[in-house]
XYZ file of C-alpha atoms in Angstrom:
661
model
C 13.185 -0.142 -2.465
C 14.436 3.327 -2.693
C 13.153 7.330 -2.469
C 12.965 9.266 -5.851
C 12.312 12.749 -6.358
C 12.854 15.273 -9.205
C 11.811 18.913 -10.149
C 11.654 20.216 -13.699
C 11.716 24.040 -14.566
C 9.503 24.722 -17.276
C 9.723 28.793 -17.515
C 12.273 30.866 -16.256
C 13.488 29.391 -13.011
C 13.846 31.208 -10.095
C 14.670 28.726 -7.830
C 17.780 26.918 -7.016
C 17.247 23.606 -7.747
C 20.427 21.717 -6.199
C 19.364 23.152 -2.885
C 15.516 22.080 -3.370
C 16.567 18.669 -4.740
C 18.484 18.043 -2.070
C 16.239 19.099 0.758
C 13.919 16.839 -0.616
C 15.977 13.579 -0.894
C 17.069 14.148 2.598
C 13.418 13.714 3.662
C 13.703 10.012 1.966
C 16.594 9.186 3.607
C 14.851 6.517 5.574
C 13.805 4.626 2.548
C 17.350 4.414 1.098
C 20.257 4.307 3.698
C 22.642 2.729 1.664
C 23.399 5.477 -1.038
C 22.643 8.738 -2.311
C 22.888 10.602 -5.823
C 22.075 13.125 -7.909
C 21.678 14.144 -11.473
C 21.365 18.119 -12.526
C 21.229 19.663 -15.964
C 21.595 23.105 -17.260
C 21.162 24.564 -21.014
C 25.122 23.809 -21.017
C 25.940 20.477 -19.107
C 24.751 17.263 -17.297
C 26.083 16.532 -14.102
C 26.462 13.440 -11.788
C 26.584 14.285 -8.284
C 27.234 13.113 -4.690
C 25.797 14.020 -1.283
C 26.692 13.366 2.162
C 25.778 9.948 2.325
C 27.226 8.629 -1.022
C 29.733 5.717 -0.402
C 33.148 6.257 -2.052
C 32.590 3.438 -4.188
C 30.022 5.033 -5.544
C 31.826 8.137 -6.076
C 34.782 6.594 -7.625
C 33.317 4.600 -10.096
C 30.685 6.962 -11.539
C 33.287 9.977 -11.142
C 30.796 12.213 -9.170
C 30.848 15.628 -8.297
C 29.982 17.238 -5.105
C 26.517 18.798 -5.281
C 27.754 21.980 -4.213
C 29.516 22.095 -7.702
C 25.983 21.778 -9.476
C 25.362 24.877 -12.103
C 22.981 27.481 -10.314
C 21.162 27.650 -13.666
C 19.979 23.972 -13.467
C 16.507 23.363 -15.268
C 16.309 19.717 -13.992
C 17.187 17.698 -10.894
C 16.616 14.287 -9.903
C 17.299 12.774 -6.669
C 18.024 9.145 -5.401
C 17.992 7.226 -2.073
C 19.099 3.677 -2.589
C 18.377 0.634 -0.310
C 20.611 -1.963 -1.874
C 18.593 -5.292 -2.950
C 20.117 -6.149 -6.306
C 23.069 -5.179 -7.664
C 24.401 -3.970 -4.119
C 27.672 -2.654 -5.039
C 28.323 1.011 -6.727
C 27.341 -0.571 -10.095
C 23.616 -0.003 -8.718
C 24.027 3.537 -7.804
C 21.396 5.952 -9.292
C 20.119 8.053 -10.953
C 21.329 5.674 -13.705
C 22.331 6.108 -17.228
C 22.032 4.044 -20.614
C 22.864 4.242 -24.229
C 25.499 6.881 -23.921
C 23.560 9.074 -21.242
C 20.501 9.398 -23.735
C 18.338 7.896 -20.603
C 18.580 8.769 -17.042
C 16.461 7.036 -14.596
C 15.418 7.227 -10.880
C 13.554 4.023 -9.552
C 11.690 2.784 -6.483
C 10.629 -0.947 -6.680
C 11.952 -4.559 -7.704
C 11.655 -5.840 -10.780
C 11.272 -9.565 -9.900
C 11.508 -11.093 -13.638
C 14.540 -8.775 -14.887
C 16.903 -11.799 -15.415
C 14.324 -13.073 -17.751
C 13.760 -9.969 -19.438
C 17.646 -8.853 -19.367
C 18.089 -12.114 -21.558
C 15.516 -11.166 -23.731
C 17.013 -7.701 -24.493
C 20.498 -9.058 -24.672
C 19.117 -11.268 -27.740
C 17.397 -8.104 -29.246
C 21.152 -6.683 -28.918
C 21.088 -4.430 -26.003
C 24.165 -4.252 -23.955
C 24.347 -4.261 -20.136
C 26.891 -3.219 -17.911
C 25.443 -4.167 -14.510
C 23.405 -6.839 -13.449
C 20.523 -4.806 -11.771
C 17.047 -4.714 -12.935
C 17.446 -0.464 -12.924
C 19.286 -1.132 -16.063
C 17.197 -3.544 -17.391
C 14.357 -1.055 -16.803
C 16.278 1.466 -18.974
C 16.820 -0.982 -22.067
C 13.344 -2.345 -21.834
C 12.486 1.440 -22.119
C 14.365 1.848 -25.069
C 13.401 -1.355 -26.816
C 9.354 -0.848 -25.926
C 8.882 3.080 -25.193
C 5.715 3.395 -23.214
C 4.732 -0.279 -23.609
C 7.461 -0.984 -20.900
C 4.933 -1.692 -17.950
C 2.926 -4.438 -19.709
C 6.486 -6.571 -19.620
C 7.185 -6.378 -15.994
C 6.646 -8.559 -13.019
C 7.068 -6.754 -9.835
C 6.255 -3.381 -7.982
C 7.642 -0.173 -9.344
C 7.478 3.574 -9.446
C 9.955 5.359 -11.761
C 11.036 8.317 -13.975
C 12.679 8.335 -16.808
C 13.997 11.110 -18.896
C 14.684 10.555 -22.694
C 17.380 13.738 -23.241
C 17.287 13.068 -27.045
C 13.379 13.654 -27.464
C 13.516 16.323 -24.222
C 10.278 14.045 -22.355
C 9.769 12.070 -19.373
C 8.076 8.968 -18.730
C 6.694 7.756 -15.460
C 5.157 4.617 -14.417
C 3.205 2.667 -11.270
C 2.951 -0.691 -10.741
C -0.524 -2.347 -11.391
C -1.996 -2.169 -8.278
C -0.303 0.705 -6.228
C 2.377 -1.105 -4.039
C 5.117 1.522 -4.675
C 4.053 5.066 -4.520
C 4.401 8.403 -6.513
C 3.002 11.888 -6.197
C 3.784 15.091 -8.396
C 3.051 18.809 -8.573
C 1.552 20.530 -11.531
C 2.530 24.324 -11.255
C 2.439 26.639 -14.282
C 6.102 27.068 -14.228
C 7.625 23.678 -12.112
C 6.925 20.106 -12.407
C 7.975 17.834 -8.847
C 7.542 14.304 -7.977
C 8.393 12.267 -5.314
C 7.834 8.697 -3.445
C 6.262 10.583 -0.575
C 4.059 13.556 0.129
C 6.815 15.024 2.857
C 9.300 15.632 0.126
C 6.710 17.940 -1.885
C 5.245 19.972 0.690
C 7.973 22.435 1.773
C 8.839 23.121 -2.285
C 8.332 26.959 -2.619
C 5.768 26.599 -5.203
C 3.461 24.071 -3.165
C 0.761 25.807 -1.055
C -0.265 23.703 2.183
C -4.116 23.831 1.363
C -6.496 21.471 2.918
C -8.716 19.536 0.548
C -11.942 19.603 2.597
C -13.744 17.135 0.606
C -10.942 14.692 1.102
C -10.693 15.259 4.792
C -14.790 14.689 4.870
C -14.269 11.365 3.354
C -11.679 10.825 5.844
C -13.336 11.762 8.995
C -16.899 10.215 8.103
C -16.231 6.962 5.732
C -12.492 6.311 7.070
C -11.222 6.632 3.069
C -8.100 8.422 2.001
C -6.797 8.969 -1.479
C -9.734 8.228 -3.226
C -9.133 10.295 -5.962
C -5.654 11.477 -7.373
C -5.647 14.562 -5.334
C -6.002 13.462 -1.866
C -5.802 15.946 1.489
C -3.382 18.538 -0.157
C -5.119 20.305 -2.492
C -1.642 21.047 -4.761
C -0.420 17.236 -4.871
C -1.645 15.017 -7.023
C -1.106 11.030 -7.066
C -0.253 8.889 -9.559
C -2.922 6.041 -9.469
C -2.121 2.532 -9.748
C -1.726 1.002 -12.964
C -0.901 4.461 -14.397
C 1.683 5.964 -16.787
C 2.684 9.804 -17.092
C 4.390 11.861 -19.442
C 5.616 15.363 -19.534
C 6.870 16.990 -22.616
C 10.023 19.438 -21.391
C 9.256 21.897 -24.653
C 5.912 22.278 -24.385
C 5.062 21.634 -20.563
C 2.296 19.225 -21.370
C 1.789 16.760 -18.999
C -0.581 13.600 -19.138
C -1.457 10.704 -17.285
C -3.427 7.744 -18.398
C -4.114 3.685 -17.370
C -1.751 1.070 -18.567
C -3.452 -1.650 -16.905
C -6.988 -2.752 -15.925
C -7.935 -5.550 -13.763
C -10.605 -7.584 -15.412
C -12.648 -10.172 -13.310
C -15.886 -12.452 -14.113
C -18.977 -10.986 -12.612
C -20.774 -14.234 -12.451
C -21.627 -16.889 -9.608
C -21.873 -19.799 -12.143
C -22.544 -23.399 -10.666
C -20.030 -25.222 -8.468
C -18.123 -28.290 -10.395
C -15.727 -30.437 -8.484
C -13.497 -31.201 -11.129
C -12.871 -27.390 -12.127
C -12.735 -26.545 -8.409
C -9.756 -29.287 -8.077
C -7.969 -27.648 -11.217
C -8.089 -24.154 -9.690
C -6.654 -25.360 -6.838
C -3.890 -27.092 -8.565
C -3.445 -23.891 -10.816
C -3.236 -21.145 -7.991
C -0.626 -23.639 -5.973
C 1.358 -23.179 -8.840
C 1.196 -20.067 -9.529
C 1.695 -18.997 -5.628
C 4.909 -20.996 -5.513
C 5.932 -18.949 -8.685
C 5.125 -15.956 -7.403
C 7.055 -16.585 -4.037
C 10.055 -18.081 -5.392
C 10.089 -14.579 -7.629
C 10.508 -12.995 -4.335
C 12.878 -14.764 -3.045
C 15.087 -13.401 -5.452
C 17.653 -11.045 -3.487
C 20.960 -10.301 -3.090
C 20.332 -9.816 0.322
C 18.796 -12.069 3.229
C 14.803 -12.170 2.903
C 12.721 -12.596 5.861
C 8.813 -12.917 6.738
C 5.832 -11.495 8.290
C 3.828 -14.414 10.225
C 0.642 -13.773 11.874
C -0.600 -17.229 12.097
C -3.638 -16.485 9.719
C -4.014 -18.315 6.612
C -2.193 -15.719 4.080
C 0.997 -15.235 5.970
C 1.499 -18.886 6.789
C 1.090 -19.998 3.050
C 3.928 -17.703 1.918
C 6.140 -18.549 4.985
C 5.467 -22.378 4.306
C 5.926 -22.175 0.412
C 9.075 -20.125 1.058
C 10.585 -22.544 3.437
C 9.503 -25.050 0.515
C 11.404 -23.490 -2.068
C 14.801 -22.797 0.292
C 14.775 -26.171 1.454
C 14.947 -27.603 -2.323
C 17.443 -25.219 -3.018
C 19.348 -26.510 0.060
C 21.553 -28.776 -2.092
C 24.159 -29.850 0.667
C 21.408 -30.388 3.198
C 23.147 -28.000 5.651
C 20.311 -26.058 6.480
C 21.797 -22.837 5.809
C 19.102 -21.062 4.166
C 17.148 -20.411 7.365
C 14.255 -17.338 7.027
C 13.795 -15.000 9.970
C 9.951 -15.051 10.879
C 8.430 -12.132 13.068
C 5.191 -12.222 14.986
C 3.321 -9.661 16.610
C 2.263 -10.473 19.799
C 0.131 -8.712 22.448
C -0.515 -9.343 26.483
C -4.246 -9.648 25.480
C -4.667 -13.094 24.605
C -7.881 -12.119 22.507
C -5.555 -10.362 19.954
C -2.374 -12.374 20.309
C -2.127 -14.891 17.486
C 1.373 -16.218 18.672
C 0.050 -19.804 19.507
C -1.182 -20.415 15.420
C 1.947 -18.806 14.310
C 4.130 -21.583 16.368
C 2.284 -23.902 14.392
C 4.021 -22.864 11.172
C 7.296 -22.544 12.992
C 7.002 -26.109 14.037
C 6.760 -27.587 10.690
C 9.083 -25.265 8.958
C 13.192 -24.522 9.201
C 12.641 -20.917 10.163
C 14.011 -18.794 13.111
C 11.179 -17.190 14.803
C 11.355 -13.533 16.352
C 8.233 -12.343 18.374
C 7.442 -8.831 18.694
C 5.243 -7.278 21.432
C 4.760 -3.560 20.979
C 4.850 -1.450 23.762
C 1.858 0.589 24.327
C 3.562 3.072 26.399
C 5.948 3.964 23.365
C 2.823 5.059 21.398
C 2.379 8.722 22.390
C 6.176 9.275 21.911
C 6.063 7.662 18.847
C 2.729 9.058 17.623
C 3.643 12.037 15.708
C 6.619 10.170 14.064
C 4.231 7.826 12.862
C 2.046 10.044 11.339
C 4.386 11.888 9.903
C 5.688 8.761 8.328
C 2.432 7.926 6.877
C 1.806 11.159 5.319
C -1.752 11.116 5.765
C -4.064 9.981 8.526
C -4.747 6.334 8.869
C -7.785 4.168 9.776
C -6.703 2.480 12.831
C -4.385 1.631 15.662
C -3.276 -1.649 13.897
C -1.101 0.924 11.674
C 0.926 1.098 14.761
C 0.960 -2.464 15.542
C 2.840 -2.751 11.899
C 5.027 0.491 12.464
C 6.475 -1.600 15.604
C 6.864 -4.993 13.947
C 8.766 -3.301 10.974
C 11.042 -1.221 13.538
C 12.117 -4.837 15.058
C 12.590 -6.426 11.537
C 14.767 -3.413 10.591
C 16.531 -3.760 13.892
C 17.791 -7.460 12.844
C 19.681 -5.932 9.502
C 17.030 -7.725 7.292
C 15.885 -5.753 4.478
C 13.399 -7.865 2.686
C 10.109 -9.228 4.093
C 7.719 -11.425 2.212
C 3.987 -10.169 3.617
C 0.625 -12.140 3.357
C -1.239 -8.376 2.551
C -3.873 -8.557 0.132
C -4.693 -12.011 0.922
C -8.239 -11.678 1.694
C -8.929 -9.082 -0.650
C -8.033 -11.658 -3.177
C -9.412 -14.998 -2.050
C -12.741 -13.719 0.376
C -11.112 -13.354 3.841
C -13.705 -11.187 5.648
C -16.765 -11.577 6.909
C -18.145 -8.600 4.716
C -17.405 -11.536 1.685
C -19.533 -13.798 3.154
C -22.461 -11.606 3.275
C -21.679 -10.221 0.108
C -22.011 -13.767 -1.418
C -25.034 -14.565 0.372
C -26.758 -11.618 -1.017
C -25.765 -12.775 -4.331
C -27.154 -15.844 -4.106
C -30.928 -14.757 -3.098
C -30.642 -12.211 -5.856
C -30.040 -14.346 -8.455
C -32.408 -17.056 -7.256
C -29.634 -19.824 -5.787
C -31.744 -20.575 -2.982
C -30.678 -23.980 -2.823
C -26.920 -22.865 -2.532
C -27.855 -20.108 0.371
C -29.801 -22.437 2.281
C -26.909 -24.722 2.542
C -24.431 -22.148 3.286
C -26.693 -20.700 5.543
C -26.609 -24.173 7.556
C -23.190 -24.557 7.843
C -22.763 -20.524 8.653
C -20.938 -21.184 11.595
C -17.868 -22.618 9.998
C -17.313 -19.139 9.283
C -16.145 -16.178 11.109
C -19.373 -14.722 9.825
C -22.617 -16.479 11.449
C -25.968 -16.858 10.498
C -26.904 -13.671 12.658
C -24.533 -11.772 10.952
C -25.908 -12.633 7.721
C -29.601 -11.966 8.632
C -28.596 -8.540 10.245
C -27.034 -7.493 6.696
C -29.687 -8.230 4.897
C -32.013 -6.368 7.185
C -29.894 -3.647 7.042
C -29.535 -3.697 3.039
C -33.287 -3.449 2.933
C -33.435 -0.744 5.411
C -31.173 1.425 3.641
C -32.436 0.922 0.361
C -35.829 2.167 1.401
C -34.259 5.149 3.676
C -32.030 6.251 0.487
C -35.268 5.924 -1.490
C -37.433 7.590 0.596
C -35.230 10.119 2.674
C -32.269 10.694 0.412
C -29.709 9.596 2.957
C -29.102 6.655 5.016
C -26.277 8.311 7.258
C -26.941 11.465 9.144
C -24.995 13.834 11.811
C -26.792 11.476 14.407
C -26.014 7.810 12.970
C -23.004 8.064 15.293
C -21.931 10.098 18.187
C -18.506 11.265 16.535
C -20.277 12.542 13.467
C -22.083 15.110 15.908
C -18.686 17.089 16.332
C -18.175 17.982 12.690
C -19.373 21.374 12.209
C -22.598 21.826 10.619
C -21.478 23.510 7.498
C -18.728 21.297 7.047
C -21.301 18.132 6.865
C -23.919 19.808 4.775
C -21.496 20.766 2.171
C -19.900 17.551 1.477
C -22.556 15.248 2.792
C -23.193 14.242 -0.886
C -19.875 12.292 -0.822
C -21.751 9.719 1.405
C -22.433 7.489 -1.293
C -23.507 3.493 -1.395
C -22.424 0.910 -3.677
C -23.069 -2.614 -2.528
C -22.302 -4.893 -5.334
C -24.402 -8.593 -4.837
C -21.808 -10.517 -6.754
C -18.678 -11.647 -4.693
C -16.291 -11.106 -7.452
C -17.663 -7.423 -7.972
C -17.240 -6.512 -4.198
C -13.616 -8.134 -4.531
C -12.592 -6.465 -7.284
C -14.083 -2.739 -5.961
C -11.944 -3.493 -2.810
C -8.820 -4.492 -4.724
C -8.754 -1.556 -7.088
C -10.192 0.835 -4.992
C -8.962 3.091 -1.925
C -9.330 -0.037 0.408
C -6.705 -1.987 -0.857
C -4.560 1.116 -1.631
C -4.592 2.363 1.759
C -3.436 -1.208 3.318
C -0.344 -0.981 0.652
C 0.434 2.586 1.422
C 0.333 1.775 5.234
C 2.600 -1.132 4.562
C 4.838 0.700 2.356
C 5.423 3.763 4.768
C 5.959 1.395 7.823
C 8.172 -1.014 6.188
C 10.301 1.826 4.541
C 10.236 3.739 7.708
C 12.911 1.461 9.044
C 15.101 0.566 5.664
C 12.940 -2.342 5.027
C 11.293 -3.861 1.734
C 8.078 -5.369 1.926
C 7.200 -7.840 -0.479
C 3.577 -8.628 -1.232
C 2.885 -11.798 -3.209
C -0.950 -11.464 -3.209
C -0.809 -7.899 -4.306
C 1.688 -7.943 -6.970
C 1.945 -10.826 -8.883
C -0.332 -10.001 -11.792
C -0.257 -13.657 -13.201
C -1.978 -14.982 -9.947
C -4.372 -12.189 -9.209
C -5.785 -11.962 -12.724
C -6.232 -15.866 -12.587
C -8.276 -15.651 -9.372
C -10.286 -13.005 -10.335
C -11.488 -14.594 -13.503
C -12.480 -17.762 -11.178
C -16.629 -17.555 -10.443
C -17.482 -16.421 -7.214
C -18.987 -20.055 -6.433
C -15.627 -21.602 -5.990
C -14.751 -19.261 -3.284
C -16.827 -19.548 -0.546
C -18.721 -23.056 0.494
C -20.353 -24.580 3.294
C -19.893 -21.427 5.116
C -16.222 -21.393 4.911
C -14.347 -18.424 2.816
C -10.880 -18.680 1.201
C -11.785 -21.818 -0.275
C -9.675 -21.598 -3.035
C -6.396 -20.830 -1.050
C -7.307 -23.379 1.204
C -7.842 -26.118 -1.671
C -4.287 -24.647 -2.861
C -2.630 -25.206 0.300
C -4.131 -28.246 1.468
C -0.944 -30.534 1.373
C 1.418 -27.236 2.866
C -0.047 -25.852 5.638
C -0.638 -27.281 9.376
C -4.066 -28.877 9.577
C -4.985 -26.235 12.470
C -4.154 -23.419 10.322
C -5.584 -24.836 7.264
C -9.254 -25.037 9.140
C -8.727 -22.398 11.301
C -12.306 -20.850 11.858
C -11.488 -17.610 13.634
C -9.987 -14.636 12.399
C -8.237 -11.451 13.738
C -7.081 -9.514 10.709
C -3.857 -7.791 12.099
C -6.396 -6.442 15.052
C -5.001 -4.276 18.336
C -6.688 -3.591 21.593
C -7.488 -0.681 20.497
C -10.068 0.246 22.884
C -7.860 -0.342 25.601
C -5.261 1.685 23.864
C -7.322 4.472 23.586
C -8.602 4.845 27.179
C -5.125 4.977 28.240
C -4.404 7.626 25.544
C -7.265 9.976 26.447
C -4.986 12.392 28.221
C -2.186 12.447 26.552
C -4.095 13.292 23.258
C -6.223 15.773 24.372
C -4.007 18.485 23.715
C -4.256 18.148 19.911
C -7.968 18.774 19.991
C -7.516 22.784 19.927
C -8.162 25.547 17.730
C -6.307 23.985 14.986
C -8.970 21.846 13.963
C -11.958 24.265 14.849
C -12.817 25.094 11.442
C -14.071 21.564 10.675
C -14.730 20.353 14.280
C -16.322 21.593 17.354
C -13.654 21.221 19.706
C -15.538 23.000 22.391
C -18.069 20.308 22.462
C -15.500 17.448 21.897
C -13.720 18.567 24.706
C -16.636 18.709 26.683
C -17.540 15.036 26.331
C -14.246 13.959 26.101
C -13.894 11.628 29.116
C -17.345 10.117 28.686
C -16.275 9.185 24.499
C -13.203 7.444 25.787
C -14.930 5.624 28.845
C -17.662 4.142 26.223
C -14.592 3.080 23.884
C -15.484 -0.891 22.961
C -14.016 -3.339 20.636
C -15.188 -2.291 17.367
C -16.593 1.113 18.105
C -13.424 2.942 18.052
C -12.566 3.994 14.528
C -14.440 7.136 14.517
C -12.943 8.358 17.702
C -9.638 7.567 16.439
C -9.863 9.304 13.145
C -10.673 12.590 15.161
C -7.629 11.960 17.174
C -5.308 10.983 13.943
C -6.817 13.833 12.105
C -5.823 16.265 14.598
C -2.453 15.128 15.022
C -1.976 15.009 11.259
C -2.955 18.616 10.694
C -0.415 19.839 13.792
C 2.378 17.270 12.304
C 1.689 18.538 8.700
C 1.091 22.415 9.446
C -2.003 22.192 6.963
């Protein structure tokens, strides 16, 4: 895991690129504290350079020159900050060159199947000088060109420069685990792992995309499109690749991967169900095994829920099987977030997993008193506003993990979206049964609905609301108005009127369709972005089997919906797959916290410290006078489940101050 950056001048260059690339790369230092490297190219020469944090071993091995010696007329500059996971010594230094310096790469991520790819490419005649996944990518590009992403198992964002063809190729992983942003300017093209490395470039204007701001404040959605909150900054979307012709300046982006799925319910068949469970277990075991590959110690996040417990138990099984001398030396550290409020504390569930595994358990309790002082840095690290204080809880968890020296963690993120773990999934499933005439199955699930965290009343309210919204949308044109929630009334009327058409409803009634929409849309991408920024803020790589492993994900999405929920219980396939491995209390657990925090309590205590952010800086979109007038009442009425819209107003105000937009 690393931070990458680059600038290419497409016309006459008026800026000093060595200075700009150093500034960009410095802003990504947290992503790669272990090494720093540069590539500069002018019409006359190419030079590999070092910075202040480049180890002497890298400087000596690669004959690097000081960045200050870079040619002032450079037209291309690549920068890299490295978190060393594979080939941790100087051989893995980046930017890396291949094929007599024809190809140069900056790469963020991990390619878990690189040993297999390396062997395959070596059999084709490719030569290797390192044991790194980075060099394997370069050889793979030489062999397969722009088809390279189809061969990869991993999470990645990389950019390759072909000096002979004067051509740039970049790619992002299938589901958006690793980030990549860029700026298209008539005279320049720039890219980076994070927005913060781009906003200070002299050809980047800090202009707010008001449509994107509306979607965040009203819907809680960020980065729904490839242009997010900054008008000048584009995101290379998940499953996309891009190219840039340095001669013509033509930039293209295209989708290299599309996740298919089976949009049907189908009849339940016990034999098929058993087979699906066995295959999922095998695929998940392989996904975890691949993500244990590392030249440094691997830890894990353990919430006590089904997802993280499955990963920890499978990892423990794999490590025990590889412990040939029986010493128990391959003991994994696992980290659990805890709270004083028992409603949100899941330590007792995590302990059930610790009891049956050879793990070292570390409990982390975030101190609310630090939230006020951490808030601006948290927002800065995230790049964009986020949807709840659960982001802060994860931030503190990753801070604790980084403090132990662990560089790699396994995480259960994505399990709910893959296996149907939310109450909303149960509601959609039940609606689909009615719409497709599966009345017997509907009644059977209603009879046992209280086995799920979504009960009978929850389902009935959802169905009633669906009918109501269909009627209102048909006859009145809009189900959501400024009066729908109190917080919406603080948005300026002209702002609301201009962008209210962005409030759209698409409620699939087939479970797989709903899951696919979540998994490939902005919801999942936001969770992955949050995890990436929080972990990398402390030099930790987060590996996410449920959101990375294409073989597992594709298989599950092509299983009919009927096999995913039964007898009022979600995550049926994962429970079936993990039945012989998980503690029974976890396997049959009926409640769900979903990485929740005591947000209502926290917000009430934040009332005074965050009030200063509600000022003239945001009055173009928000009625700050009315909001200030009602401030105490809004916080006094904050209750669990009703705080997200209030939090978004606060978070947006903090973000605009931090990023000066």
